[in-house]
XYZ file of C-alpha atoms in Angstrom:
658
model
C -122.085 21.564 -112.072
C -123.990 18.279 -111.547
C -127.683 18.593 -110.749
C -128.132 16.651 -107.530
C -131.128 15.967 -105.312
C -130.639 14.576 -101.808
C -132.792 11.475 -101.346
C -134.248 9.961 -98.136
C -131.610 8.901 -95.662
C -129.558 10.385 -92.837
C -128.846 13.732 -94.475
C -132.314 14.040 -95.947
C -133.663 14.031 -92.376
C -131.151 16.557 -91.091
C -131.755 18.865 -94.034
C -135.497 18.635 -93.447
C -134.983 20.015 -89.938
C -132.746 22.684 -91.441
C -135.342 23.978 -93.893
C -138.506 23.362 -91.875
C -137.345 24.536 -88.443
C -133.828 25.925 -88.118
C -133.995 28.712 -90.705
C -137.240 30.119 -89.247
C -135.961 29.830 -85.675
C -132.884 31.806 -86.687
C -134.987 34.601 -88.193
C -137.036 34.833 -84.993
C -133.833 35.164 -82.966
C -132.457 37.844 -85.281
C -135.653 39.836 -84.795
C -135.715 39.271 -81.031
C -132.113 40.425 -80.596
C -132.595 43.611 -82.662
C -130.338 42.582 -85.536
C -133.002 43.116 -88.209
C -134.329 46.225 -86.452
C -130.890 47.807 -86.946
C -131.558 47.911 -90.683
C -134.935 49.585 -90.143
C -133.223 52.222 -88.002
C -130.527 52.722 -90.658
C -133.238 53.137 -93.298
C -134.864 55.847 -91.157
C -138.098 53.900 -90.782
C -138.174 53.487 -87.000
C -136.648 55.157 -83.983
C -134.518 53.185 -81.592
C -130.986 52.426 -80.540
C -128.754 50.079 -82.497
C -128.221 46.777 -80.699
C -125.524 44.120 -80.838
C -121.900 43.906 -81.843
C -120.526 46.212 -84.498
C -120.408 43.244 -86.906
C -123.999 42.111 -86.235
C -125.034 42.886 -89.833
C -123.085 39.825 -90.942
C -125.403 37.524 -88.991
C -128.422 38.847 -90.862
C -126.682 38.550 -94.230
C -125.547 35.019 -93.404
C -129.143 34.103 -92.594
C -130.213 35.475 -95.986
C -127.446 33.481 -97.653
C -128.667 30.328 -95.876
C -132.296 31.066 -96.741
C -131.456 31.462 -100.428
C -129.510 28.199 -100.539
C -132.368 26.390 -98.805
C -134.903 27.962 -101.163
C -132.975 26.606 -104.142
C -134.237 23.097 -103.305
C -137.218 23.873 -101.063
C -139.336 26.672 -102.556
C -141.231 27.507 -99.374
C -143.476 30.565 -99.785
C -143.085 31.634 -96.165
C -139.321 31.645 -96.623
C -139.644 33.519 -99.911
C -141.726 36.208 -98.200
C -139.155 36.656 -95.426
C -136.343 36.916 -97.947
C -138.235 39.473 -100.044
C -139.043 41.520 -96.957
C -135.407 41.615 -95.906
C -134.042 42.218 -99.421
C -136.300 45.245 -99.788
C -135.166 46.497 -96.376
C -131.515 46.083 -97.399
C -132.199 48.169 -100.488
C -133.662 50.966 -98.370
C -130.835 50.858 -95.808
C -127.965 50.690 -98.297
C -126.349 53.998 -99.230
C -126.741 55.015 -102.890
C -123.039 54.376 -103.493
C -123.212 50.806 -102.134
C -121.993 51.183 -98.558
C -123.988 49.300 -95.915
C -122.758 48.969 -92.335
C -125.369 49.916 -89.782
C -122.886 50.459 -86.944
C -121.366 53.440 -88.713
C -124.503 54.590 -90.516
C -126.491 54.872 -87.281
C -123.853 55.657 -84.659
C -121.003 57.306 -86.588
C -122.450 58.876 -89.773
C -119.778 59.713 -92.321
C -117.268 57.287 -90.853
C -116.113 54.536 -93.210
C -113.442 51.841 -93.419
C -111.987 52.578 -89.999
C -110.270 50.067 -87.719
C -110.285 47.448 -90.465
C -108.565 44.791 -88.374
C -111.229 44.839 -85.667
C -114.578 46.260 -86.735
C -115.221 43.960 -89.713
C -116.792 46.328 -92.235
C -115.343 44.313 -95.105
C -116.408 41.072 -93.454
C -120.009 42.316 -93.269
C -119.961 43.468 -96.881
C -118.578 40.058 -97.819
C -121.555 38.265 -96.350
C -123.907 40.674 -98.123
C -122.181 39.822 -101.399
C -122.327 36.081 -100.753
C -126.043 36.369 -99.990
C -126.518 38.185 -103.290
C -124.720 35.453 -105.224
C -126.655 32.661 -103.483
C -129.996 34.409 -104.044
C -129.245 34.883 -107.738
C -128.230 31.224 -108.095
C -131.427 30.115 -106.357
C -133.908 32.435 -108.063
C -132.305 34.003 -111.145
C -133.330 37.404 -109.784
C -131.074 40.449 -109.775
C -132.457 42.560 -106.922
C -130.129 41.307 -104.187
C -127.336 40.638 -106.689
C -127.534 44.293 -107.715
C -127.052 45.327 -104.085
C -124.090 42.944 -103.878
C -122.509 44.355 -107.034
C -123.065 47.906 -105.808
C -121.280 47.057 -102.540
C -118.456 45.268 -104.368
C -117.951 48.168 -106.750
C -117.775 50.530 -103.778
C -115.004 48.365 -102.318
C -113.126 48.284 -105.613
C -113.320 52.076 -105.892
C -112.220 52.693 -102.309
C -109.455 50.061 -102.013
C -107.943 49.614 -105.468
C -104.172 50.065 -105.327
C -103.982 50.418 -101.550
C -101.393 48.603 -99.491
C -101.129 46.191 -96.582
C -102.667 48.588 -94.044
C -105.938 48.301 -95.988
C -106.450 44.547 -95.771
C -109.316 43.134 -93.668
C -108.915 41.743 -90.172
C -111.429 38.960 -90.784
C -110.963 37.221 -94.119
C -114.316 36.687 -95.830
C -114.562 39.475 -98.360
C -112.027 37.622 -100.529
C -114.287 34.565 -100.826
C -117.268 36.788 -101.566
C -115.528 38.756 -104.305
C -114.320 35.570 -105.960
C -117.814 34.058 -105.880
C -119.150 37.278 -107.403
C -116.466 37.133 -110.091
C -117.623 33.622 -111.037
C -121.133 34.948 -111.598
C -120.372 38.280 -113.273
C -116.916 37.611 -114.820
C -116.012 41.171 -113.877
C -112.218 41.246 -113.550
C -112.257 44.056 -110.984
C -113.680 41.668 -108.384
C -111.006 39.056 -109.050
C -108.227 41.619 -108.889
C -109.325 43.294 -105.650
C -109.554 39.837 -104.034
C -106.045 39.139 -105.294
C -104.878 42.449 -103.847
C -106.304 41.712 -100.405
C -104.604 38.306 -100.429
C -101.240 39.383 -101.810
C -100.948 42.451 -99.552
C -101.694 40.441 -96.421
C -98.821 40.150 -93.945
C -96.778 42.974 -95.461
C -97.546 45.712 -92.914
C -94.190 46.439 -91.279
C -95.569 48.299 -88.242
C -98.560 46.083 -87.632
C -98.127 46.044 -83.864
C -98.375 49.830 -83.701
C -101.364 49.879 -86.035
C -103.278 47.300 -84.019
C -102.643 49.157 -80.765
C -103.902 52.359 -82.355
C -106.989 50.649 -83.760
C -107.739 48.880 -80.488
C -107.634 52.213 -78.659
C -109.947 53.805 -81.234
C -112.403 50.904 -81.037
C -112.463 51.181 -77.254
C -113.272 54.874 -77.400
C -116.052 54.289 -79.893
C -117.571 51.497 -77.792
C -117.411 53.666 -74.673
C -119.173 56.449 -76.559
C -121.870 54.017 -77.733
C -122.516 52.751 -74.228
C -122.842 56.284 -72.868
C -125.207 57.268 -75.664
C -127.292 54.180 -75.025
C -127.656 55.128 -71.372
C -128.650 58.627 -72.406
C -131.187 57.198 -74.853
C -132.737 54.985 -72.191
C -132.945 57.946 -69.812
C -134.700 60.178 -72.331
C -136.965 57.437 -73.733
C -138.586 55.818 -70.700
C -140.871 53.735 -72.922
C -137.993 52.212 -74.869
C -137.151 48.609 -74.058
C -133.724 47.433 -75.111
C -133.591 44.213 -77.086
C -132.526 41.156 -75.157
C -129.075 40.079 -76.302
C -128.187 36.482 -75.300
C -125.159 35.830 -73.161
C -121.820 34.604 -74.422
C -120.969 30.951 -74.819
C -119.125 29.242 -71.973
C -115.639 27.882 -72.537
C -113.075 26.648 -70.045
C -110.001 28.843 -70.429
C -106.360 28.256 -69.524
C -104.832 30.791 -67.161
C -102.808 32.513 -69.892
C -105.513 32.677 -72.582
C -105.863 36.467 -72.584
C -102.101 37.020 -72.581
C -101.680 34.701 -75.551
C -104.460 36.493 -77.412
C -102.740 39.825 -76.823
C -99.367 38.531 -78.032
C -100.989 36.982 -81.100
C -102.713 40.254 -81.915
C -99.536 42.299 -81.582
C -97.334 40.025 -83.695
C -100.067 39.694 -86.341
C -100.501 35.917 -86.118
C -104.030 36.217 -84.729
C -105.029 38.003 -87.969
C -102.687 36.023 -90.290
C -100.846 39.315 -90.779
C -97.424 38.139 -89.597
C -95.916 37.249 -92.985
C -96.938 37.216 -96.671
C -99.352 34.421 -97.537
C -96.878 32.340 -99.554
C -94.835 31.949 -96.376
C -97.800 31.014 -94.174
C -97.215 27.266 -94.006
C -98.395 26.822 -90.399
C -101.972 27.178 -89.150
C -101.941 30.099 -86.708
C -104.243 32.618 -85.135
C -108.022 32.762 -85.226
C -109.056 29.444 -86.768
C -112.075 30.705 -88.745
C -110.106 33.540 -90.281
C -107.229 31.205 -91.124
C -109.461 28.686 -92.907
C -111.368 31.421 -94.748
C -108.042 32.813 -95.948
C -106.883 29.400 -97.143
C -110.218 28.901 -98.908
C -109.837 32.215 -100.713
C -106.239 31.457 -101.711
C -107.308 28.096 -103.161
C -110.159 29.788 -105.043
C -107.796 32.434 -106.401
C -105.330 29.758 -107.443
C -108.062 27.954 -109.380
C -109.748 31.001 -110.933
C -106.608 33.010 -111.544
C -104.626 30.033 -112.868
C -101.887 30.724 -110.328
C -100.229 27.455 -109.332
C -97.640 29.162 -107.139
C -99.951 29.058 -104.117
C -100.417 25.282 -104.130
C -97.229 24.208 -102.244
C -98.023 26.640 -99.423
C -101.625 25.456 -99.211
C -100.548 21.822 -99.077
C -97.926 22.423 -96.400
C -100.360 24.383 -94.219
C -103.064 21.717 -94.563
C -100.658 18.887 -93.811
C -99.227 20.588 -90.718
C -102.726 21.334 -89.430
C -103.939 17.761 -89.960
C -100.805 16.248 -88.427
C -100.399 18.395 -85.337
C -103.197 20.921 -84.795
C -106.486 19.091 -85.242
C -108.663 17.109 -82.843
C -109.909 13.585 -83.457
C -113.344 15.076 -84.280
C -111.823 17.189 -87.055
C -112.295 20.292 -84.914
C -109.684 23.034 -85.210
C -108.741 25.834 -82.839
C -107.614 24.673 -79.421
C -107.594 27.945 -77.496
C -110.527 29.960 -76.098
C -110.145 33.774 -76.079
C -107.885 33.399 -79.120
C -110.593 31.231 -80.738
C -107.726 29.703 -82.574
C -104.719 27.483 -82.882
C -102.316 26.619 -80.116
C -98.884 25.100 -80.570
C -98.200 21.743 -82.178
C -99.926 18.922 -80.252
C -101.571 21.403 -77.869
C -104.912 19.612 -77.950
C -106.413 19.547 -74.478
C -109.892 17.961 -74.884
C -111.594 20.007 -72.150
C -110.149 23.378 -73.164
C -110.745 22.638 -76.862
C -112.557 25.537 -78.508
C -113.097 23.851 -81.891
C -115.625 26.461 -82.994
C -118.391 25.192 -85.255
C -117.648 27.952 -87.770
C -114.010 26.847 -87.874
C -115.029 23.325 -88.891
C -117.284 24.751 -91.599
C -114.531 27.046 -92.832
C -112.156 24.088 -93.005
C -114.745 22.182 -95.021
C -114.866 25.088 -97.502
C -111.079 24.895 -97.746
C -111.142 21.123 -98.241
C -113.632 21.446 -101.087
C -111.578 24.099 -102.835
C -108.528 21.847 -102.515
C -110.557 19.041 -104.103
C -111.403 21.322 -107.014
C -107.812 22.480 -107.251
C -105.960 19.161 -106.936
C -108.543 16.374 -107.233
C -106.988 14.500 -104.297
C -109.052 12.186 -102.102
C -107.533 13.339 -98.820
C -109.465 16.593 -98.932
C -112.899 15.070 -99.525
C -112.091 12.501 -96.838
C -111.494 15.199 -94.236
C -114.571 17.059 -95.505
C -116.668 13.986 -94.688
C -115.128 13.543 -91.222
C -115.750 17.176 -90.321
C -119.247 17.108 -91.832
C -120.378 14.315 -89.525
C -118.443 15.271 -86.400
C -117.057 18.797 -86.042
C -119.903 20.336 -88.059
C -122.640 17.838 -87.234
C -122.390 18.566 -83.515
C -123.143 22.266 -84.062
C -126.920 21.929 -84.544
C -129.188 20.010 -82.182
C -131.620 17.440 -83.530
C -134.486 19.888 -82.940
C -132.966 22.606 -85.162
C -133.398 25.163 -82.373
C -130.335 24.490 -80.210
C -126.691 24.999 -81.067
C -123.132 24.638 -79.910
C -120.702 27.475 -80.609
C -117.556 25.824 -79.237
C -117.128 22.075 -79.117
C -114.902 20.626 -76.404
C -114.076 16.919 -76.378
C -114.622 16.730 -72.632
C -117.180 18.647 -70.590
C -117.582 18.569 -66.813
C -120.361 21.180 -66.983
C -121.087 24.638 -68.365
C -121.212 23.904 -72.092
C -124.840 23.418 -73.119
C -126.820 23.811 -76.313
C -128.276 27.302 -76.644
C -131.080 28.737 -78.811
C -128.874 31.741 -79.686
C -125.651 33.496 -78.763
C -124.348 36.995 -78.234
C -122.285 36.326 -81.368
C -124.588 34.053 -83.399
C -122.251 33.375 -86.313
C -122.508 29.576 -86.192
C -126.234 28.723 -86.605
C -126.745 30.304 -90.023
C -123.300 29.201 -91.142
C -124.331 25.592 -90.481
C -127.611 26.119 -92.300
C -126.033 27.601 -95.420
C -123.361 24.897 -95.595
C -125.761 21.993 -95.158
C -128.210 23.523 -97.629
C -125.490 23.271 -100.285
C -124.578 19.691 -99.455
C -125.675 18.470 -102.876
C -122.864 20.545 -104.427
C -120.130 18.659 -102.575
C -120.914 15.141 -103.824
C -119.175 14.962 -107.205
C -116.767 16.539 -109.622
C -116.780 15.540 -113.284
C -115.739 16.249 -116.840
C -116.840 14.766 -120.161
C -115.270 11.368 -119.488
C -114.901 11.064 -115.713
C -116.963 11.259 -112.533
C -115.337 11.449 -109.122
C -117.531 10.359 -106.221
C -116.508 12.363 -103.151
C -119.378 11.819 -100.698
C -121.637 8.814 -100.235
C -124.953 10.467 -99.479
C -128.260 9.240 -100.920
C -128.864 11.290 -104.059
C -130.068 11.407 -107.630
C -127.683 13.253 -109.945
C -127.554 14.226 -113.608
C -124.204 15.207 -115.130
C -124.544 18.070 -117.568
C -121.295 17.341 -119.419
C -122.213 13.674 -119.945
C -125.303 13.277 -122.098
C -128.225 11.601 -120.295
C -126.091 9.894 -117.636
C -127.540 9.673 -114.140
C -126.441 8.122 -110.840
C -128.990 7.200 -108.207
C -127.319 6.470 -104.879
C -128.836 4.780 -101.828
C -126.457 5.103 -98.873
C -126.721 3.553 -95.422
C -124.031 5.833 -94.006
C -123.189 6.752 -91.347
C -124.617 3.661 -89.599
C -123.676 1.010 -92.146
C -121.208 1.018 -95.034
C -123.469 -0.307 -97.776
C -123.895 1.847 -100.890
C -126.049 1.001 -103.925
C -125.590 2.948 -107.154
C -127.971 2.583 -110.086
C -126.820 3.849 -113.473
C -129.218 5.359 -115.978
C -127.630 5.874 -119.373
C -128.804 6.711 -122.863
C -127.373 3.941 -124.995
C -123.853 2.865 -124.071
C -121.716 5.381 -122.224
C -117.955 5.068 -121.842
C -117.334 6.887 -118.542
C -114.732 6.327 -115.835
C -116.194 6.303 -112.316
C -113.733 7.076 -109.543
C -114.736 6.139 -106.016
C -113.206 7.612 -102.888
C -112.125 4.851 -100.521
C -112.593 6.352 -97.057
C -109.594 6.287 -94.765
C -111.850 4.901 -92.022
C -112.786 1.777 -93.977
C -110.746 -1.305 -93.074
C -111.665 -3.012 -96.365
C -114.158 -2.646 -99.195
C -115.848 -4.766 -101.828
C -117.420 -3.743 -105.132
C -120.026 -5.767 -107.002
C -121.127 -4.882 -110.513
C -124.483 -6.394 -111.455
C -124.128 -8.914 -108.649
C -120.565 -10.010 -109.417
C -117.483 -8.861 -107.522
C -115.317 -6.634 -109.683
C -111.707 -5.544 -109.527
C -110.853 -1.881 -109.139
C -107.990 0.125 -110.588
C -105.998 2.471 -108.383
C -106.428 5.923 -109.894
C -104.557 7.839 -107.270
C -101.974 6.905 -104.694
C -101.795 9.921 -102.438
C -98.545 10.880 -100.829
C -98.052 8.546 -97.919
C -98.112 10.235 -94.504
C -94.635 11.159 -93.339
C -95.732 11.372 -89.698
C -98.645 10.072 -87.698
C -101.372 12.509 -86.802
C -102.035 13.878 -83.351
C -105.275 11.943 -83.025
C -104.983 8.646 -84.932
C -107.309 9.455 -87.849
C -105.511 10.256 -91.089
C -107.424 11.434 -94.200
C -104.209 11.131 -96.216
C -104.804 7.372 -96.305
C -107.822 7.873 -98.562
C -107.541 7.228 -102.299
C -109.630 6.831 -105.445
C -110.320 3.484 -107.061
C -111.768 3.399 -110.565
C -113.950 1.480 -112.940
C -113.423 2.312 -116.620
C -116.040 0.631 -118.768
C -118.926 1.119 -121.131
C -122.007 1.530 -118.959
C -125.490 0.536 -120.009
C -128.857 1.545 -118.656
C -129.730 -0.436 -115.523
C -126.202 -1.280 -114.390
C -126.037 -1.593 -110.603
C -122.934 -1.154 -108.481
C -122.969 -2.284 -104.846
C -120.243 -1.114 -102.477
C -119.624 -2.378 -98.977
C -117.220 -0.334 -96.862
C -116.346 -2.338 -93.781
C -117.016 -0.324 -90.628
C -115.084 -1.972 -87.860
C -114.958 -0.271 -84.479
C -111.588 1.467 -84.352
C -109.572 2.380 -81.295
C -107.677 5.636 -81.775
C -104.614 6.581 -79.744
C -103.204 10.083 -79.473
C -99.658 10.954 -80.465
C -97.215 10.667 -77.524
C -96.588 14.423 -77.760
C -100.236 15.188 -76.931
C -100.171 15.717 -73.179
C -102.607 13.957 -70.862
C -103.621 11.190 -73.258
C -101.460 8.330 -72.050
C -103.516 5.134 -71.703
C -106.578 6.871 -73.186
C -108.464 5.948 -76.341
C -111.075 7.459 -78.611
C -113.649 5.160 -80.193
C -114.690 5.610 -83.816
C -116.765 3.620 -86.271
C -117.109 4.534 -89.915
C -117.084 8.328 -90.247
C -118.278 8.873 -86.660
C -116.452 9.704 -83.446
C -118.166 8.386 -80.305
C -118.310 9.667 -76.725
C -119.653 8.862 -73.274
C -122.382 11.078 -71.814
C -123.167 10.964 -68.100
C -126.947 10.755 -68.645
C -126.369 7.156 -69.745
C -124.109 6.290 -66.798
C -125.671 6.908 -63.407
C -123.367 4.320 -61.810
C -120.180 5.128 -63.700
C -117.722 8.026 -63.458
C -117.121 8.505 -67.176
C -113.881 10.424 -66.583
C -112.246 7.705 -64.487
C -113.811 4.520 -65.831
C -111.591 2.084 -67.706
C -113.075 0.639 -70.865
C -112.347 -2.994 -71.650
C -111.887 -2.609 -75.401
C -112.332 -6.335 -75.977
C -116.027 -5.876 -75.110
C -116.799 -3.171 -77.685
C -119.867 -3.936 -79.802
C -122.105 -1.933 -82.153
C -125.896 -2.032 -82.125
C -128.998 0.057 -82.736
C -130.360 2.374 -80.034
C -133.881 2.972 -78.801
C -135.542 6.052 -77.303
C -134.561 9.601 -78.292
C -131.834 8.275 -80.590
C -133.967 5.537 -82.113
C -132.373 4.051 -85.214
C -128.791 5.166 -84.615
C -125.811 2.936 -84.003
C -124.401 3.098 -80.490
C -121.385 1.212 -79.181
C -121.607 -0.720 -75.950
C -118.802 -2.019 -73.784
C -117.895 -2.930 -70.223
C -115.590 -1.283 -67.762
C -112.697 -3.120 -66.194
C -115.035 -4.011 -63.315
C -117.849 -5.097 -65.685
C -120.121 -2.054 -65.472
C -121.955 -1.211 -68.735
C -120.840 1.661 -70.985
C -122.750 3.181 -73.898
C -120.949 5.306 -76.448
C -123.126 7.612 -78.554
C -122.060 9.548 -81.666
C -120.242 12.695 -80.564
C -122.413 14.893 -82.763
C -125.494 13.936 -80.709
C -124.231 14.825 -77.245
C -126.037 17.586 -75.344
C -129.443 16.855 -76.902
C -130.891 15.599 -73.607
C -130.165 18.677 -71.513
C -127.097 19.726 -69.546
C -124.651 16.853 -69.247
C -121.073 15.796 -68.836
C -119.238 14.170 -71.717
C -115.895 12.774 -72.779
C -114.471 11.478 -76.057
C -111.193 10.202 -74.618
C -111.664 7.294 -72.221
C -109.225 5.405 -70.011
C -108.229 2.103 -71.556
C -107.865 -1.133 -69.643
C -104.312 -2.160 -70.440
C -104.552 -5.845 -71.244
C -102.725 -6.081 -74.537
C -101.871 -4.273 -77.742
C -104.403 -2.916 -80.177
C -103.851 -2.048 -83.827
């Protein structure tokens, strides 16, 4: 793997907030909500009543995963102390045979692996395992990795050879086991991940099983609530932890009914058909993308090419018909997942932050599997928009769901009743340096244009130092440091959003070779942005120390139109520039109704902002009646308090636009 360091620039600043503020804020919230205290109760160290959802352990493990990834590049002693404290607590709470799930250990001793589709025991163990892998990679220590291996071995022992009824409801354990296999090379972990994947969707009486499990879960929850009331009555000095409220989302009238139907037919859980037949994105969007990520990992590690056609078909269908212009996926609240083709209402849009992150994981695994530019292109779009919106600029405020139009109710929150997104953002961004390049002995593929300094271990003493002006400007400067003369092919992703590009080598414009011509899109996308238009261009030459390559990706303002099959978007446009989607926020428009205004697209112009968003590029325009409009990057909305917002804006119809 290349050794990369993120250098000053846009992402350097965001990552600084991540490691200086966000990760510590998240720990404080986990303590305040009782999530960490649950482990102390399970270890028998304190008295109290377990708080939070049955899967709350996963939020603590995900924080530890994020902390370890951050520590790998920012060795903060305060963070190290928190990690050590929690790792030691995990060791005391974990059963000697590897099992660790505080919901059962505290409330239902002796109960294990029950209601697998709903209660997420395997999901929680998966995040423990991932934390162990990340901590080992960051520190070289085995203490948390040993706990992860103990948990994984418990799963192997308890699930080996079992059928479709013993697959998880929330796919994450598969990713974890495959990551652990990469570290340990223990075949058992690879094979149990393969079993979970291959057995999925083969349960013939799934509807009956899910009804039975749902009834059992309800009885258990009712018992817990009664016992909590009894505990409060007999412990007058006990104060229950304050659990934040749920996130607001506008729901269609039939949301609950559709969730129920999806659960019964198995689509909600991706349990409706074997995975090689799952060519359409369905069900819970995070689970779907985690499953696709795991399948791509298994295909790469297990040398099984038979999965690739299914993966490609599912990705293509999702991008064409089931994705928002921001790169967000999952159009339906309650279901937290996919609707039908072209069902992309901007105000109802759920587009969970975790779903965007999960899709980014999938994109990266498809890059590693196929080497195609389309996947790193979508990764970039989701990184800046669908993921970037999830964390506020202060590092202490978050969005769970991400509509493309808000008339009120959706605001940034310090924490959630289900706080899966904050630490998921932190762990993904902390690993950003790992998503920049792939390489072998003779080739380097440049996937992301983020300021960095990178050494390539398979190419002796060859370093790239990149200075990027993205996302505000398209200028990239790459300095080559080489020992002697190095014959290496550099392959540069041409972003689908760039209208044209120029390359200068040592001050002179140079011609590029087309390395890859991706399959041309067979149908237009639902939202006007198409990552399939991206490709790699190459320079094959003998490089010498001090060579400088300058790239200029043109970043024209682009006017995106929705597919005619997307309802409610006639005569509406979305404005994008470079890798960014823009929106209108009512705090900038006291005299304009942003939902009814007509933008005169001939007046669109980009320029730098002042104030809270100092240094960013905004887009200004005029309405049909000459009132001023200011479009800000979508990922920045909601940072100035409660507001109204829209991505799709009425267009003044005065001619055709490309």
